[in-house]
Amino acid sequence: MADTAPQHTDAGGVDGGVGLTALLVAAARAIESHRPDSLAQDTYAEHFVRASPACADWPVRIEQAPGGDSNPLWGRFARYFGMRTRALDDFLVRSVGAGARQVVLLGAGLDTRAFRLDLPSDCVVFEIDRAGVLAFKREVLTDLSAAPRAKRVPVPVDLRADWAGALTAVGFDPDAPSVWLAEGLLFYLPGPVETYLIDTVDRLTTAGSALAFEAKLEKDLLAYRDSPIYAATREQIGIDLLRLFDKGPRPDSAGVLTARGWSTSMYTPFDFTRRYRRGPLPESNDALEGNRWVFALKPGP
Ligand code: SAM
């Protein structure tokens, strides 16, 4: 792809387009963190929300949301993001416990795992996102004098460009085990970009590496246009997720990894609601219906 990909110079920040979705997830994490039965703690999340004029009036506690828990956006959808955060935290910590010392966050957004998880100090966290998003993140974290628990390496690059070159140029070692997260990312990317991403993760990983990603299996995303979650996100904060999602055919990334020898397992979010005994349950006209969380491990020789 490095040779054929168009050059993407859009520095896209958090104040619009897909960048704003990073703030949406941060607001959800802030709300989750303040819940008495919280599944994930992110004390930085509300600072991101408060730092951007783009979301000055968004809630950071469920009590501030109109209708509280019955609000489809700040209630059910935010709880979904909180639960997803916890599921991927657990996966990452397990993978590091099994020996991975390199973490790659694809479409890192305002993810603060390098600051809030108990990672070994010899761990390196590579955060890939567009320059504008990472610049905003740096400003907020610098103002907070936040110190990462592991070495943290921001990698400002567009995933439609030669991100593999950018990652290896800043020290990523393909011969050492790594753990990768693509949280809330793949459905924003065109199908061929996802295919390249999965191929590249396979190429840059050695035995003992792990990847978790979120996929959406719906064949017709637009059928969910009036679902409570998408309608509330559009109407309350002006983010039209269906406009941001890529509408082209999706590759079967879990199938590709399985065919290449990875051991993959796929779950619905509702599987985790049962596991954690809190979180969203299925409902009618449910935009979460097709969401899947895929966990993949590259076995040894
Ligand atoms: N993974 C983070 C989380 O869960 O908090 C952020 C999720 S947010 C919904 C999607 C992120 O993907 C945004 O930060 C956005 O900038 C990033 N993103 C989308 N398309 C991208 C691209 N082509 N290159 C790099 N980053 C991209």
Short mmCIF file of C-alpha atoms and ligand atoms in Angstrom, two decimals:
data_model
loop_
_atom_site.label_atom_id
_atom_site.label_comp_id
_atom_site.label_asym_id
_atom_site.label_seq_id
_atom_site.Cartn_x
_atom_site.Cartn_y
_atom_site.Cartn_z
CA MET A 1 0.00 0.00 0.00
CA ALA A 2 2.90 2.36 0.64
CA ASP A 3 3.50 2.64 -3.09
CA THR A 4 -0.07 2.83 -4.24
CA ALA A 5 -1.88 4.63 -1.42
CA PRO A 6 -2.83 8.24 -2.04
CA GLN A 7 -1.12 10.71 0.27
CA HIS A 8 -3.42 11.83 3.05
CA THR A 9 -2.35 15.10 4.53
CA ASP A 10 -5.59 15.82 6.46
CA ALA A 11 -4.43 16.57 10.00
CA GLY A 12 -8.08 16.20 11.17
CA GLY A 13 -8.53 17.21 14.80
CA VAL A 14 -11.07 16.22 17.44
CA ASP A 15 -13.44 19.06 16.67
CA GLY A 16 -15.13 17.48 13.67
CA GLY A 17 -15.53 14.49 11.38
CA VAL A 18 -14.32 11.14 12.63
CA GLY A 19 -12.04 12.90 15.15
CA LEU A 20 -15.09 13.98 17.14
CA THR A 21 -15.94 10.33 17.73
CA ALA A 22 -12.81 10.15 19.91
CA LEU A 23 -14.42 12.76 22.19
CA LEU A 24 -17.69 10.83 22.15
CA VAL A 25 -15.91 7.76 23.50
CA ALA A 26 -14.04 9.92 26.04
CA ALA A 27 -17.34 11.36 27.32
CA ALA A 28 -18.72 7.83 27.62
CA ARG A 29 -15.64 6.78 29.61
CA ALA A 30 -16.01 9.80 31.87
CA ILE A 31 -19.62 8.83 32.59
CA GLU A 32 -18.61 5.20 33.15
CA SER A 33 -15.83 6.25 35.54
CA HIS A 34 -18.31 8.12 37.74
CA ARG A 35 -20.74 5.22 38.00
CA PRO A 36 -20.79 3.45 41.37
CA ASP A 37 -20.65 0.11 39.50
CA SER A 38 -18.11 1.31 36.94
CA LEU A 39 -16.45 -1.25 34.68
CA ALA A 40 -13.49 0.96 33.77
CA GLN A 41 -11.82 3.93 35.40
CA ASP A 42 -10.44 6.71 33.23
CA THR A 43 -9.80 9.86 35.23
CA TYR A 44 -8.41 11.63 32.17
CA ALA A 45 -11.54 11.21 30.05
CA GLU A 46 -13.52 14.13 31.42
CA HIS A 47 -10.56 16.47 30.99
CA PHE A 48 -10.55 15.79 27.24
CA VAL A 49 -14.27 16.56 27.08
CA ARG A 50 -13.90 19.76 29.06
CA ALA A 51 -10.91 20.92 26.99
CA SER A 52 -12.67 21.03 23.64
CA PRO A 53 -15.20 23.71 22.71
CA ALA A 54 -16.72 21.10 20.34
CA CYS A 55 -18.31 19.33 23.31
CA ALA A 56 -18.60 22.03 25.96
CA ASP A 57 -22.17 21.02 26.82
CA TRP A 58 -21.73 17.24 26.83
CA PRO A 59 -22.25 15.41 30.11
CA VAL A 60 -19.41 13.71 31.98
CA ARG A 61 -21.71 12.17 34.61
CA ILE A 62 -24.93 10.32 33.95
CA GLU A 63 -26.82 12.75 36.25
CA GLN A 64 -26.00 15.55 33.78
CA ALA A 65 -27.59 13.73 30.82
CA PRO A 66 -31.21 14.58 29.96
CA GLY A 67 -33.24 11.56 31.10
CA GLY A 68 -30.22 9.95 32.79
CA ASP A 69 -29.94 6.24 32.10
CA SER A 70 -32.95 6.28 29.79
CA ASN A 71 -31.05 8.56 27.40
CA PRO A 72 -30.10 6.22 24.50
CA LEU A 73 -26.83 8.04 23.86
CA TRP A 74 -25.48 8.80 27.32
CA GLY A 75 -27.19 5.83 28.98
CA ARG A 76 -27.12 2.67 26.87
CA PHE A 77 -24.54 3.68 24.25
CA ALA A 78 -22.12 5.16 26.80
CA ARG A 79 -22.42 1.99 28.87
CA TYR A 80 -21.54 0.02 25.73
CA PHE A 81 -18.34 2.05 25.34
CA GLY A 82 -17.53 1.61 29.03
CA MET A 83 -17.94 -2.14 28.76
CA ARG A 84 -15.88 -2.29 25.55
CA THR A 85 -13.12 -0.38 27.31
CA ARG A 86 -13.10 -2.93 30.13
CA ALA A 87 -13.13 -5.94 27.81
CA LEU A 88 -10.14 -4.59 25.87
CA ASP A 89 -8.34 -3.53 29.06
CA ASP A 90 -8.63 -7.13 30.28
CA PHE A 91 -7.40 -8.49 26.94
CA LEU A 92 -4.43 -6.13 26.87
CA VAL A 93 -3.40 -6.84 30.46
CA ARG A 94 -3.67 -10.60 29.80
CA SER A 95 -1.55 -10.31 26.66
CA VAL A 96 1.11 -8.29 28.46
CA GLY A 97 1.01 -10.85 31.28
CA ALA A 98 1.67 -13.54 28.67
CA GLY A 99 4.83 -11.72 27.55
CA ALA A 100 3.97 -9.01 24.99
CA ARG A 101 5.93 -5.84 25.72
CA GLN A 102 4.79 -3.81 22.71
CA VAL A 103 1.26 -2.43 22.58
CA VAL A 104 -0.09 -0.88 19.38
CA LEU A 105 -3.28 1.19 19.59
CA LEU A 106 -4.67 1.58 16.09
CA GLY A 107 -6.88 4.67 15.87
CA ALA A 108 -5.82 5.40 19.48
CA GLY A 109 -7.96 8.51 19.81
CA LEU A 110 -8.09 9.60 23.47
CA ASP A 111 -7.28 6.13 24.81
CA THR A 112 -5.25 6.55 28.03
CA ARG A 113 -4.28 2.93 28.62
CA ALA A 114 -0.59 3.94 28.73
CA PHE A 115 -1.43 6.12 31.75
CA ARG A 116 -4.05 4.15 33.64
CA LEU A 117 -3.22 0.45 33.25
CA ASP A 118 -0.71 -1.30 35.42
CA LEU A 119 1.78 -2.03 32.65
CA PRO A 120 5.37 -3.17 33.23
CA SER A 121 7.82 -0.30 32.86
CA ASP A 122 9.61 -2.09 29.98
CA CYS A 123 6.40 -1.98 27.95
CA VAL A 124 6.14 0.41 24.97
CA VAL A 125 2.75 1.75 23.88
CA PHE A 126 2.56 2.98 20.27
CA GLU A 127 -0.45 5.20 19.62
CA ILE A 128 -1.43 5.59 15.98
CA ASP A 129 -3.92 8.28 15.00
CA ARG A 130 -4.05 11.36 12.86
CA ALA A 131 -1.81 14.27 13.83
CA GLY A 132 -4.60 16.62 14.91
CA VAL A 133 -6.10 14.12 17.34
CA LEU A 134 -2.71 13.29 18.90
CA ALA A 135 -1.82 17.01 19.18
CA PHE A 136 -5.02 17.71 21.14
CA LYS A 137 -4.33 14.69 23.35
CA ARG A 138 -0.78 15.88 24.05
CA GLU A 139 -1.98 19.36 25.05
CA VAL A 140 -4.54 18.04 27.53
CA LEU A 141 -2.21 15.45 29.07
CA THR A 142 0.61 18.00 29.33
CA ASP A 143 -1.70 20.44 31.15
CA LEU A 144 -2.50 17.63 33.59
CA SER A 145 1.20 16.76 34.01
CA ALA A 146 0.12 13.18 33.29
CA ALA A 147 2.93 10.61 33.37
CA PRO A 148 2.59 7.34 31.44
CA ARG A 149 3.30 4.10 33.29
CA ALA A 150 5.14 2.70 30.30
CA LYS A 151 7.08 4.27 27.46
CA ARG A 152 4.57 5.96 25.17
CA VAL A 153 5.24 6.70 21.50
CA PRO A 154 2.62 8.70 19.57
CA VAL A 155 2.69 7.87 15.85
CA PRO A 156 0.89 10.61 13.92
CA VAL A 157 -0.05 8.96 10.65
CA ASP A 158 -3.17 8.29 8.66
CA LEU A 159 -4.07 4.61 8.49
CA ARG A 160 -4.80 5.06 4.79
CA ALA A 161 -1.12 5.88 4.24
CA ASP A 162 2.11 3.95 4.97
CA TRP A 163 1.58 3.56 8.69
CA ALA A 164 3.66 0.36 8.89
CA GLY A 165 6.73 2.33 7.81
CA ALA A 166 5.96 5.04 10.37
CA LEU A 167 5.55 2.46 13.15
CA THR A 168 8.77 0.59 12.46
CA ALA A 169 10.62 3.90 12.04
CA VAL A 170 9.87 4.80 15.67
CA GLY A 171 11.16 1.51 17.04
CA PHE A 172 8.41 -1.11 16.74
CA ASP A 173 10.11 -4.52 16.55
CA PRO A 174 8.24 -7.10 14.43
CA ASP A 175 10.36 -9.90 15.90
CA ALA A 176 9.13 -9.35 19.47
CA PRO A 177 5.60 -10.24 20.65
CA SER A 178 3.06 -7.44 20.51
CA VAL A 179 -0.57 -6.79 21.35
CA TRP A 180 -2.76 -4.66 19.11
CA LEU A 181 -6.13 -3.03 19.65
CA ALA A 182 -8.44 -1.64 16.96
CA GLU A 183 -11.22 -0.30 19.17
CA GLY A 184 -14.04 1.55 17.42
CA LEU A 185 -12.00 1.88 14.25
CA LEU A 186 -12.41 -0.57 11.37
CA PHE A 187 -15.89 0.46 10.24
CA TYR A 188 -14.63 4.00 9.52
CA LEU A 189 -12.06 2.63 7.07
CA PRO A 190 -12.70 1.53 3.48
CA GLY A 191 -12.68 -2.27 3.07
CA PRO A 192 -9.30 -2.38 1.22
CA VAL A 193 -7.73 -0.28 4.01
CA GLU A 194 -9.00 -2.80 6.58
CA THR A 195 -7.62 -5.65 4.47
CA TYR A 196 -4.23 -3.91 4.34
CA LEU A 197 -4.39 -3.29 8.08
CA ILE A 198 -5.05 -6.94 8.91
CA ASP A 199 -2.37 -8.11 6.44
CA THR A 200 0.07 -5.69 8.01
CA VAL A 201 -0.68 -6.76 11.58
CA ASP A 202 -0.12 -10.36 10.45
CA ARG A 203 3.15 -9.39 8.76
CA LEU A 204 4.45 -7.34 11.71
CA THR A 205 3.66 -9.92 14.39
CA THR A 206 5.52 -12.89 15.72
CA ALA A 207 4.26 -15.92 17.67
CA GLY A 208 2.71 -14.97 20.98
CA SER A 209 1.18 -11.76 19.61
CA ALA A 210 -2.47 -10.81 19.97
CA LEU A 211 -5.02 -8.57 18.29
CA ALA A 212 -8.48 -7.46 19.38
CA PHE A 213 -10.82 -5.55 17.12
CA GLU A 214 -14.41 -4.52 16.81
CA ALA A 215 -16.41 -5.30 13.69
CA LYS A 216 -19.93 -4.62 12.50
CA LEU A 217 -21.61 -7.45 10.61
CA GLU A 218 -24.76 -5.68 9.41
CA LYS A 219 -25.21 -5.99 5.66
CA ASP A 220 -27.26 -2.78 5.48
CA LEU A 221 -26.11 -0.23 8.02
CA LEU A 222 -28.65 2.33 6.82
CA ALA A 223 -31.48 0.06 7.98
CA TYR A 224 -30.54 1.21 11.50
CA ARG A 225 -30.75 4.92 10.72
CA ASP A 226 -33.67 5.45 13.09
CA SER A 227 -32.39 3.18 15.83
CA PRO A 228 -32.48 4.93 19.22
CA ILE A 229 -28.67 5.00 19.48
CA TYR A 230 -27.91 6.49 16.07
CA ALA A 231 -30.87 8.89 16.19
CA ALA A 232 -29.89 10.19 19.65
CA THR A 233 -26.23 10.60 18.65
CA ARG A 234 -27.28 12.57 15.58
CA GLU A 235 -29.92 14.68 17.30
CA GLN A 236 -28.21 15.40 20.62
CA ILE A 237 -24.60 16.00 19.57
CA GLY A 238 -24.74 16.26 15.79
CA ILE A 239 -22.62 13.16 15.07
CA ASP A 240 -24.13 11.15 12.24
CA LEU A 241 -22.27 7.88 12.72
CA LEU A 242 -23.84 6.33 9.65
CA ARG A 243 -22.43 9.12 7.54
CA LEU A 244 -18.95 8.49 8.98
CA PHE A 245 -19.02 4.70 8.62
CA ASP A 246 -17.71 3.31 5.36
CA LYS A 247 -20.62 1.85 3.38
CA GLY A 248 -18.63 -0.47 1.10
CA PRO A 249 -18.38 -4.24 1.50
CA ARG A 250 -16.44 -5.38 4.58
CA PRO A 251 -13.71 -8.00 4.48
CA ASP A 252 -14.03 -11.05 6.74
CA SER A 253 -11.01 -10.14 8.86
CA ALA A 254 -11.64 -12.79 11.51
CA GLY A 255 -11.85 -15.42 8.75
CA VAL A 256 -8.62 -14.16 7.16
CA LEU A 257 -6.74 -14.39 10.45
CA THR A 258 -8.12 -17.86 11.15
CA ALA A 259 -7.04 -19.02 7.68
CA ARG A 260 -3.53 -17.76 8.48
CA GLY A 261 -3.31 -19.83 11.64
CA TRP A 262 -4.44 -17.29 14.25
CA SER A 263 -6.74 -18.61 16.93
CA THR A 264 -9.78 -16.31 16.86
CA SER A 265 -12.90 -16.01 18.96
CA MET A 266 -15.83 -13.72 18.30
CA TYR A 267 -18.31 -12.40 20.85
CA THR A 268 -21.34 -10.17 20.90
CA PRO A 269 -21.30 -7.30 23.40
CA PHE A 270 -24.20 -9.01 25.12
CA ASP A 271 -21.91 -11.95 25.94
CA PHE A 272 -19.91 -9.46 28.00
CA THR A 273 -23.02 -7.96 29.57
CA ARG A 274 -23.65 -11.44 30.96
CA ARG A 275 -20.01 -11.84 32.00
CA TYR A 276 -19.80 -8.50 33.82
CA ARG A 277 -23.44 -8.63 34.95
CA ARG A 278 -24.06 -5.09 33.67
CA GLY A 279 -24.15 -3.39 30.30
CA PRO A 280 -26.52 -3.18 27.33
CA LEU A 281 -29.08 -5.86 26.59
CA PRO A 282 -30.54 -6.50 23.12
CA GLU A 283 -33.46 -4.32 22.09
CA SER A 284 -35.53 -3.90 18.96
CA ASN A 285 -34.11 -1.82 16.09
CA ASP A 286 -30.75 -2.24 17.78
CA ALA A 287 -27.70 -0.57 16.24
CA LEU A 288 -25.54 -2.84 18.41
CA GLU A 289 -27.04 -6.00 16.94
CA GLY A 290 -24.26 -6.58 14.41
CA ASN A 291 -21.37 -5.51 16.65
CA ARG A 292 -18.78 -8.18 17.32
CA TRP A 293 -15.62 -8.17 19.40
CA VAL A 294 -12.92 -10.37 17.94
CA PHE A 295 -9.94 -11.64 19.95
CA ALA A 296 -7.12 -13.25 18.00
CA LEU A 297 -3.92 -14.93 19.14
CA LYS A 298 -0.98 -15.88 16.94
CA PRO A 299 0.18 -19.23 18.21
CA GLY A 300 3.78 -20.37 18.45
CA PRO A 301 5.40 -22.56 15.77
N1 SAM B 1 -9.77 3.74 19.87
C1 SAM B 1 -10.16 4.96 20.50
C2 SAM B 1 -11.11 4.70 21.63
O1 SAM B 1 -11.77 3.66 21.63
O2 SAM B 1 -11.21 5.56 22.49
C3 SAM B 1 -10.77 5.98 19.53
C4 SAM B 1 -12.02 5.52 18.86
S1 SAM B 1 -12.75 6.80 17.87
C5 SAM B 1 -14.35 6.14 17.74
C6 SAM B 1 -12.06 6.49 16.25
C7 SAM B 1 -10.62 6.97 16.11
O3 SAM B 1 -10.11 6.46 14.89
C8 SAM B 1 -10.50 8.48 16.07
O4 SAM B 1 -9.54 8.91 17.01
C9 SAM B 1 -10.03 8.76 14.64
O5 SAM B 1 -9.20 9.89 14.52
C10 SAM B 1 -9.31 7.47 14.31
N2 SAM B 1 -9.26 7.26 12.87
C11 SAM B 1 -10.31 7.12 12.02
N3 SAM B 1 -9.86 7.02 10.76
C12 SAM B 1 -8.51 7.08 10.82
C13 SAM B 1 -7.47 7.04 9.86
N4 SAM B 1 -7.75 6.93 8.56
N5 SAM B 1 -6.20 7.13 10.28
C14 SAM B 1 -5.91 7.25 11.60
N6 SAM B 1 -6.84 7.30 12.56
C15 SAM B 1 -8.13 7.22 12.18
#
